[in-house]
PDB file of C-alpha atoms and ligand atoms in Angstrom:
ATOM      1  CA  MET A   1      -0.017  -0.013  -0.013  1.00 96.00           C
ATOM      2  CA  LYS A   2       1.583   3.320  -1.090  1.00 98.00           C
ATOM      3  CA  ARG A   3       1.611   6.219   1.406  1.00 98.00           C
ATOM      4  CA  VAL A   4       0.683   9.637   0.016  1.00 98.00           C
ATOM      5  CA  ALA A   5       1.479  13.023   1.562  1.00 98.00           C
ATOM      6  CA  ILE A   6      -0.488  15.978   0.194  1.00 98.00           C
ATOM      7  CA  LEU A   7       0.836  19.539   0.352  1.00 98.00           C
ATOM      8  CA  ILE A   8      -1.638  22.468   0.385  1.00 98.00           C
ATOM      9  CA  SER A   9      -1.684  26.143   0.947  1.00 98.00           C
ATOM     10  CA  GLY A  10      -5.446  26.936   0.939  1.00 97.00           C
ATOM     11  CA  GLY A  11      -8.877  25.354   0.942  1.00 97.00           C
ATOM     12  CA  GLY A  12      -7.705  21.957  -0.163  1.00 98.00           C
ATOM     13  CA  SER A  13     -10.605  20.958  -2.375  1.00 98.00           C
ATOM     14  CA  ASN A  14      -8.255  18.804  -4.517  1.00 98.00           C
ATOM     15  CA  MET A  15      -6.822  17.237  -1.342  1.00 98.00           C
ATOM     16  CA  VAL A  16     -10.285  16.311  -0.144  1.00 98.00           C
ATOM     17  CA  ARG A  17     -11.054  14.480  -3.414  1.00 98.00           C
ATOM     18  CA  LEU A  18      -7.747  12.667  -3.335  1.00 98.00           C
ATOM     19  CA  VAL A  19      -8.305  11.564   0.254  1.00 98.00           C
ATOM     20  CA  GLU A  20     -11.883  10.532  -0.384  1.00 98.00           C
ATOM     21  CA  ASP A  21     -10.802   8.426  -3.367  1.00 98.00           C
ATOM     22  CA  MET A  22      -8.107   6.516  -1.418  1.00 98.00           C
ATOM     23  CA  THR A  23     -10.350   3.772  -0.098  1.00 98.00           C
ATOM     24  CA  GLY A  24     -11.182   0.159  -0.931  1.00 98.00           C
ATOM     25  CA  ASP A  25      -8.994  -1.336  -3.631  1.00 97.00           C
ATOM     26  CA  HIS A  26      -7.107   1.928  -4.231  1.00 98.00           C
ATOM     27  CA  PRO A  27      -3.390   1.125  -4.043  1.00 98.00           C
ATOM     28  CA  ALA A  28      -2.626   4.150  -1.776  1.00 98.00           C
ATOM     29  CA  ARG A  29      -3.688   5.782   1.467  1.00 98.00           C
ATOM     30  CA  PRO A  30      -3.097   9.303   2.735  1.00 98.00           C
ATOM     31  CA  CYS A  31      -0.434   9.565   5.443  1.00 98.00           C
ATOM     32  CA  LEU A  32      -0.165  13.380   5.886  1.00 98.00           C
ATOM     33  CA  VAL A  33      -1.632  16.684   4.800  1.00 98.00           C
ATOM     34  CA  LEU A  34       0.911  19.476   5.247  1.00 98.00           C
ATOM     35  CA  SER A  35       0.389  23.188   4.731  1.00 98.00           C
ATOM     36  CA  ASN A  36       2.816  26.122   4.617  1.00 98.00           C
ATOM     37  CA  VAL A  37       0.009  28.339   5.781  1.00 98.00           C
ATOM     38  CA  PRO A  38      -1.157  28.055   9.413  1.00 98.00           C
ATOM     39  CA  GLY A  39      -4.967  27.883   9.570  1.00 96.00           C
ATOM     40  CA  ALA A  40      -5.355  26.942   5.914  1.00 98.00           C
ATOM     41  CA  GLY A  41      -8.917  25.748   5.374  1.00 98.00           C
ATOM     42  CA  GLY A  42      -7.711  22.410   4.096  1.00 98.00           C
ATOM     43  CA  LEU A  43      -6.153  21.536   7.476  1.00 98.00           C
ATOM     44  CA  GLY A  44      -9.541  21.369   9.161  1.00 98.00           C
ATOM     45  CA  ARG A  45     -10.953  19.383   6.264  1.00 98.00           C
ATOM     46  CA  ALA A  46      -8.073  16.876   6.492  1.00 98.00           C
ATOM     47  CA  GLU A  47      -8.553  16.497  10.261  1.00 98.00           C
ATOM     48  CA  ALA A  48     -12.287  15.923   9.701  1.00 98.00           C
ATOM     49  CA  LEU A  49     -11.302  13.124   7.291  1.00 98.00           C
ATOM     50  CA  GLY A  50      -8.992  11.591   9.918  1.00 98.00           C
ATOM     51  CA  VAL A  51      -5.746  12.421   8.120  1.00 98.00           C
ATOM     52  CA  PRO A  52      -2.733  13.579  10.220  1.00 98.00           C
ATOM     53  CA  THR A  53      -1.764  17.207   9.493  1.00 98.00           C
ATOM     54  CA  ALA A  54       1.274  19.396   9.925  1.00 98.00           C
ATOM     55  CA  VAL A  55       2.132  23.048   9.363  1.00 98.00           C
ATOM     56  CA  VAL A  56       5.513  24.366   8.314  1.00 98.00           C
ATOM     57  CA  ASP A  57       5.126  28.144   8.021  1.00 97.00           C
ATOM     58  CA  HIS A  58       7.512  29.423   5.352  1.00 96.00           C
ATOM     59  CA  ARG A  59       7.447  32.820   6.958  1.00 96.00           C
ATOM     60  CA  ASP A  60       9.385  31.362   9.945  1.00 97.00           C
ATOM     61  CA  PHE A  61      12.455  30.785   7.769  1.00 97.00           C
ATOM     62  CA  ALA A  62      15.092  33.058   6.340  1.00 95.00           C
ATOM     63  CA  ASP A  63      15.340  31.249   3.072  1.00 95.00           C
ATOM     64  CA  ARG A  64      13.944  28.368   0.995  1.00 94.00           C
ATOM     65  CA  ALA A  65      16.601  25.912   2.089  1.00 93.00           C
ATOM     66  CA  ALA A  66      15.849  26.399   5.796  1.00 96.00           C
ATOM     67  CA  PHE A  67      12.139  26.012   5.145  1.00 97.00           C
ATOM     68  CA  GLU A  68      12.704  22.866   3.108  1.00 97.00           C
ATOM     69  CA  ALA A  69      14.945  21.337   5.753  1.00 95.00           C
ATOM     70  CA  VAL A  70      11.994  21.402   8.199  1.00 97.00           C
ATOM     71  CA  LEU A  71       9.589  20.363   5.468  1.00 97.00           C
ATOM     72  CA  ASP A  72      11.818  17.337   4.742  1.00 96.00           C
ATOM     73  CA  ALA A  73      11.896  16.425   8.444  1.00 96.00           C
ATOM     74  CA  GLU A  74       8.096  16.510   8.667  1.00 97.00           C
ATOM     75  CA  LEU A  75       7.811  14.395   5.551  1.00 97.00           C
ATOM     76  CA  ARG A  76      10.355  11.887   6.739  1.00 94.00           C
ATOM     77  CA  LYS A  77       8.292  11.360   9.870  1.00 97.00           C
ATOM     78  CA  ALA A  78       5.263  10.439   7.714  1.00 98.00           C
ATOM     79  CA  ALA A  79       7.417   8.387   5.295  1.00 98.00           C
ATOM     80  CA  PRO A  80       5.401   8.992   2.123  1.00 98.00           C
ATOM     81  CA  ASP A  81       6.077   7.116  -1.107  1.00 98.00           C
ATOM     82  CA  ILE A  82       4.350   9.810  -3.185  1.00 98.00           C
ATOM     83  CA  LEU A  83       3.920  13.589  -2.751  1.00 98.00           C
ATOM     84  CA  CYS A  84       0.895  15.319  -4.233  1.00 98.00           C
ATOM     85  CA  LEU A  85       1.056  19.132  -4.461  1.00 98.00           C
ATOM     86  CA  ALA A  86      -2.511  20.395  -4.446  1.00 98.00           C
ATOM     87  CA  GLY A  87      -2.778  24.117  -4.448  1.00 97.00           C
ATOM     88  CA  PHE A  88       0.662  24.328  -2.844  1.00 97.00           C
ATOM     89  CA  MET A  89       1.823  27.811  -3.621  1.00 94.00           C
ATOM     90  CA  ARG A  90       5.544  27.624  -2.811  1.00 93.00           C
ATOM     91  CA  ILE A  91       8.252  27.104  -5.434  1.00 89.00           C
ATOM     92  CA  LEU A  92      10.495  24.247  -4.367  1.00 92.00           C
ATOM     93  CA  THR A  93      14.248  24.357  -4.892  1.00 94.00           C
ATOM     94  CA  GLU A  94      15.975  22.044  -7.301  1.00 94.00           C
ATOM     95  CA  GLY A  95      17.517  20.134  -4.328  1.00 93.00           C
ATOM     96  CA  PHE A  96      14.118  19.330  -2.839  1.00 95.00           C
ATOM     97  CA  VAL A  97      12.660  18.422  -6.200  1.00 95.00           C
ATOM     98  CA  ARG A  98      15.592  16.136  -6.996  1.00 94.00           C
ATOM     99  CA  ARG A  99      15.065  14.214  -3.759  1.00 93.00           C
ATOM    100  CA  TRP A 100      11.431  13.557  -4.733  1.00 94.00           C
ATOM    101  CA  GLN A 101      11.625  13.544  -8.523  1.00 91.00           C
ATOM    102  CA  GLY A 102       9.623  10.723 -10.014  1.00 95.00           C
ATOM    103  CA  ARG A 103       7.418  10.506  -6.923  1.00 96.00           C
ATOM    104  CA  MET A 104       5.988  14.075  -6.771  1.00 97.00           C
ATOM    105  CA  LEU A 105       2.848  15.149  -8.666  1.00 98.00           C
ATOM    106  CA  ASN A 106       1.294  18.596  -9.083  1.00 97.00           C
ATOM    107  CA  ILE A 107      -1.978  19.842 -10.549  1.00 98.00           C
ATOM    108  CA  HIS A 108      -1.858  22.984 -12.624  1.00 97.00           C
ATOM    109  CA  PRO A 109      -4.935  24.844 -13.932  1.00 98.00           C
ATOM    110  CA  SER A 110      -3.997  25.030 -17.586  1.00 98.00           C
ATOM    111  CA  LEU A 111      -3.337  22.703 -20.553  1.00 98.00           C
ATOM    112  CA  LEU A 112       0.406  22.550 -20.178  1.00 98.00           C
ATOM    113  CA  PRO A 113       2.715  23.402 -21.815  1.00 97.00           C
ATOM    114  CA  LYS A 114       0.469  26.439 -22.254  1.00 98.00           C
ATOM    115  CA  TYR A 115       0.165  28.959 -19.509  1.00 98.00           C
ATOM    116  CA  ARG A 116       2.749  27.944 -16.956  1.00 96.00           C
ATOM    117  CA  GLY A 117       2.771  30.121 -13.804  1.00 94.00           C
ATOM    118  CA  LEU A 118      -0.080  32.152 -12.385  1.00 95.00           C
ATOM    119  CA  ASP A 119      -3.328  33.695 -13.596  1.00 97.00           C
ATOM    120  CA  THR A 120      -3.797  30.919 -16.145  1.00 98.00           C
ATOM    121  CA  HIS A 121      -7.487  31.467 -16.760  1.00 98.00           C
ATOM    122  CA  ALA A 122      -7.247  35.246 -17.291  1.00 98.00           C
ATOM    123  CA  ARG A 123      -4.394  34.624 -19.731  1.00 98.00           C
ATOM    124  CA  ALA A 124      -6.263  31.955 -21.627  1.00 98.00           C
ATOM    125  CA  LEU A 125      -9.297  34.207 -21.978  1.00 98.00           C
ATOM    126  CA  ALA A 126      -7.137  37.168 -23.045  1.00 98.00           C
ATOM    127  CA  ALA A 127      -5.619  34.952 -25.721  1.00 98.00           C
ATOM    128  CA  GLY A 128      -9.042  34.036 -27.014  1.00 98.00           C
ATOM    129  CA  GLU A 129      -8.562  30.275 -26.368  1.00 98.00           C
ATOM    130  CA  ALA A 130     -11.485  28.071 -27.394  1.00 98.00           C
ATOM    131  CA  GLU A 131     -10.707  25.576 -24.659  1.00 98.00           C
ATOM    132  CA  ALA A 132      -8.927  25.438 -21.267  1.00 98.00           C
ATOM    133  CA  GLY A 133      -8.350  22.805 -18.641  1.00 98.00           C
ATOM    134  CA  CYS A 134      -5.974  21.318 -16.132  1.00 98.00           C
ATOM    135  CA  THR A 135      -2.897  19.139 -16.064  1.00 98.00           C
ATOM    136  CA  VAL A 136      -1.372  16.702 -13.567  1.00 98.00           C
ATOM    137  CA  HIS A 137       2.380  16.437 -14.120  1.00 98.00           C
ATOM    138  CA  GLY A 138       5.446  15.056 -12.565  1.00 97.00           C
ATOM    139  CA  VAL A 139       7.333  17.848 -10.732  1.00 96.00           C
ATOM    140  CA  THR A 140      10.789  18.761 -12.022  1.00 94.00           C
ATOM    141  CA  ALA A 141      13.033  21.690 -11.195  1.00 89.00           C
ATOM    142  CA  ALA A 142      11.531  23.777 -14.000  1.00 88.00           C
ATOM    143  CA  LEU A 143       8.266  25.440 -12.930  1.00 87.00           C
ATOM    144  CA  ASP A 144       5.089  23.703 -14.178  1.00 89.00           C
ATOM    145  CA  ASP A 145       7.144  21.500 -16.449  1.00 91.00           C
ATOM    146  CA  GLY A 146       7.766  17.763 -16.250  1.00 93.00           C
ATOM    147  CA  PRO A 147       6.053  14.678 -17.745  1.00 96.00           C
ATOM    148  CA  ILE A 148       2.303  15.054 -18.267  1.00 98.00           C
ATOM    149  CA  LEU A 149       0.384  12.398 -16.335  1.00 98.00           C
ATOM    150  CA  GLY A 150      -3.101  13.654 -17.082  1.00 98.00           C
ATOM    151  CA  GLN A 151      -5.109  16.367 -18.718  1.00 98.00           C
ATOM    152  CA  ALA A 152      -8.780  17.402 -18.746  1.00 98.00           C
ATOM    153  CA  ARG A 153     -10.286  19.904 -21.185  1.00 98.00           C
ATOM    154  CA  VAL A 154     -13.258  22.233 -20.879  1.00 98.00           C
ATOM    155  CA  PRO A 155     -14.738  24.601 -23.477  1.00 98.00           C
ATOM    156  CA  VAL A 156     -14.324  28.348 -23.038  1.00 98.00           C
ATOM    157  CA  LEU A 157     -17.848  29.820 -23.270  1.00 98.00           C
ATOM    158  CA  PRO A 158     -18.941  33.309 -24.435  1.00 96.00           C
ATOM    159  CA  GLY A 159     -18.840  35.752 -21.561  1.00 96.00           C
ATOM    160  CA  ASP A 160     -16.573  33.555 -19.467  1.00 98.00           C
ATOM    161  CA  THR A 161     -14.818  35.340 -16.632  1.00 98.00           C
ATOM    162  CA  PRO A 162     -11.613  34.046 -15.035  1.00 98.00           C
ATOM    163  CA  ALA A 163     -13.615  33.020 -11.969  1.00 98.00           C
ATOM    164  CA  GLY A 164     -16.269  31.254 -14.064  1.00 98.00           C
ATOM    165  CA  LEU A 165     -13.653  29.383 -16.118  1.00 98.00           C
ATOM    166  CA  ALA A 166     -11.735  28.476 -12.926  1.00 98.00           C
ATOM    167  CA  ALA A 167     -14.889  26.959 -11.424  1.00 98.00           C
ATOM    168  CA  ARG A 168     -15.545  24.947 -14.577  1.00 98.00           C
ATOM    169  CA  VAL A 169     -11.899  23.694 -14.579  1.00 98.00           C
ATOM    170  CA  LEU A 170     -11.920  22.930 -10.862  1.00 98.00           C
ATOM    171  CA  VAL A 171     -14.736  20.413 -11.378  1.00 98.00           C
ATOM    172  CA  GLN A 172     -12.482  18.575 -13.773  1.00 98.00           C
ATOM    173  CA  GLU A 173      -9.454  18.794 -11.438  1.00 98.00           C
ATOM    174  CA  HIS A 174     -11.508  16.927  -8.858  1.00 98.00           C
ATOM    175  CA  VAL A 175     -11.981  14.075 -11.320  1.00 98.00           C
ATOM    176  CA  LEU A 176      -8.595  14.109 -13.012  1.00 98.00           C
ATOM    177  CA  TYR A 177      -6.260  14.227 -10.022  1.00 98.00           C
ATOM    178  CA  PRO A 178      -7.795  11.184  -8.227  1.00 98.00           C
ATOM    179  CA  ALA A 179      -7.767   9.231 -11.508  1.00 98.00           C
ATOM    180  CA  VAL A 180      -4.129  10.071 -12.091  1.00 98.00           C
ATOM    181  CA  LEU A 181      -3.048   9.227  -8.530  1.00 98.00           C
ATOM    182  CA  ARG A 182      -4.894   5.896  -8.632  1.00 98.00           C
ATOM    183  CA  ARG A 183      -3.089   4.930 -11.856  1.00 98.00           C
ATOM    184  CA  PHE A 184       0.294   6.383 -10.754  1.00 98.00           C
ATOM    185  CA  ALA A 185       0.151   4.562  -7.368  1.00 98.00           C
ATOM    186  CA  ALA A 186      -0.462   1.321  -9.248  1.00 98.00           C
ATOM    187  CA  GLY A 187       2.797   1.914 -11.143  1.00 97.00           C
ATOM    188  CA  ASP A 188       1.171   2.944 -14.413  1.00 95.00           C
ATOM    189  CA  ALA A 189       2.425   6.282 -15.689  1.00 87.00           C
ATOM    190  CA  ARG A 190       0.340   6.276 -18.900  1.00 95.00           C
ATOM    191  CA  PRO A 191      -1.403   9.683 -19.065  1.00 97.00           C
ATOM    192  CA  VAL A 192      -5.101   9.986 -18.172  1.00 97.00           C
ATOM    193  CA  LEU A 193      -6.683  12.102 -20.922  1.00 96.00           C
ATOM    194  CA  MET A 194     -10.227  13.436 -20.465  1.00 93.00           C
ATOM    195  CA  PRO A 195     -12.637  13.583 -22.189  1.00 81.00           C
TER     196      PRO A 195
HETATM  197  C1  GRF B   1      -6.623  24.789  -8.041  1.00 71.83           C
HETATM  198  O1  GRF B   1      -7.166  25.662  -8.978  1.00 71.83           O
HETATM  199  C2  GRF B   1      -5.373  24.157  -8.586  1.00 71.83           C
HETATM  200  O2  GRF B   1      -5.421  24.027  -9.978  1.00 71.83           O
HETATM  201  C3  GRF B   1      -4.329  25.180  -8.230  1.00 71.83           C
HETATM  202  O3  GRF B   1      -4.713  25.744  -7.011  1.00 71.83           O
HETATM  203  C4  GRF B   1      -6.090  25.484  -6.783  1.00 71.83           C
HETATM  204  C5  GRF B   1      -6.125  24.598  -5.589  1.00 71.83           C
HETATM  205  O4  GRF B   1      -7.362  24.637  -5.072  1.00 71.83           O
HETATM  206  N1  GRF B   1      -3.098  24.487  -8.092  1.00 71.83           N
HETATM  207  P1  GRF B   1      -7.636  23.760  -3.748  1.00 71.83           P
HETATM  208  O5  GRF B   1      -6.803  24.298  -2.635  1.00 71.83           O
HETATM  209  O6  GRF B   1      -7.287  22.346  -4.115  1.00 71.83           O
HETATM  210  O7  GRF B   1      -9.122  23.924  -3.532  1.00 71.83           O
END
């Protein structure tokens, strides 16, 4: 049974879906939900689901390396086989990524390689895209890069706002990420492509 640690910074709606899916014949179980933000909404949701939680507040550290040293220590205690970044809003150094490369997933709200970085929906709308979506990828040192493990597409509709498009994409994130984790934890890295 694979052990999965999930890193969050906010409400954790993706984390909730991942945890809720890890039951029955799923080859993984959640072992930790960790946030860099004290009081993040997802921490209470994880506790309500019976998952151990931890906080490592990045503001307590002078630099990324010091933050990641404590992050590593918390993770070692939970001994995860797989890390899932789910709305985790810190950029991780190459050293950290290298220690977890091949076992660390992230969900990004665009159809990578398009729209790496922030404000993905506003940028897609400004560019007049006909479709948008989300991507689950293996995390590498380059931001929002790495092997694509899953993608879900949604249409851009007339009058869409960034918030409206984000909400439509989020519905797909909640289906895609659990599907990718289930396959990845079973040792199958073939991408999940929806629809
Ligand atoms: C999602 O839009 C995800 O694509 C991005 O951050 C948001 C996370 O939301 N990485 P939540 O914290 O999982 O609700």
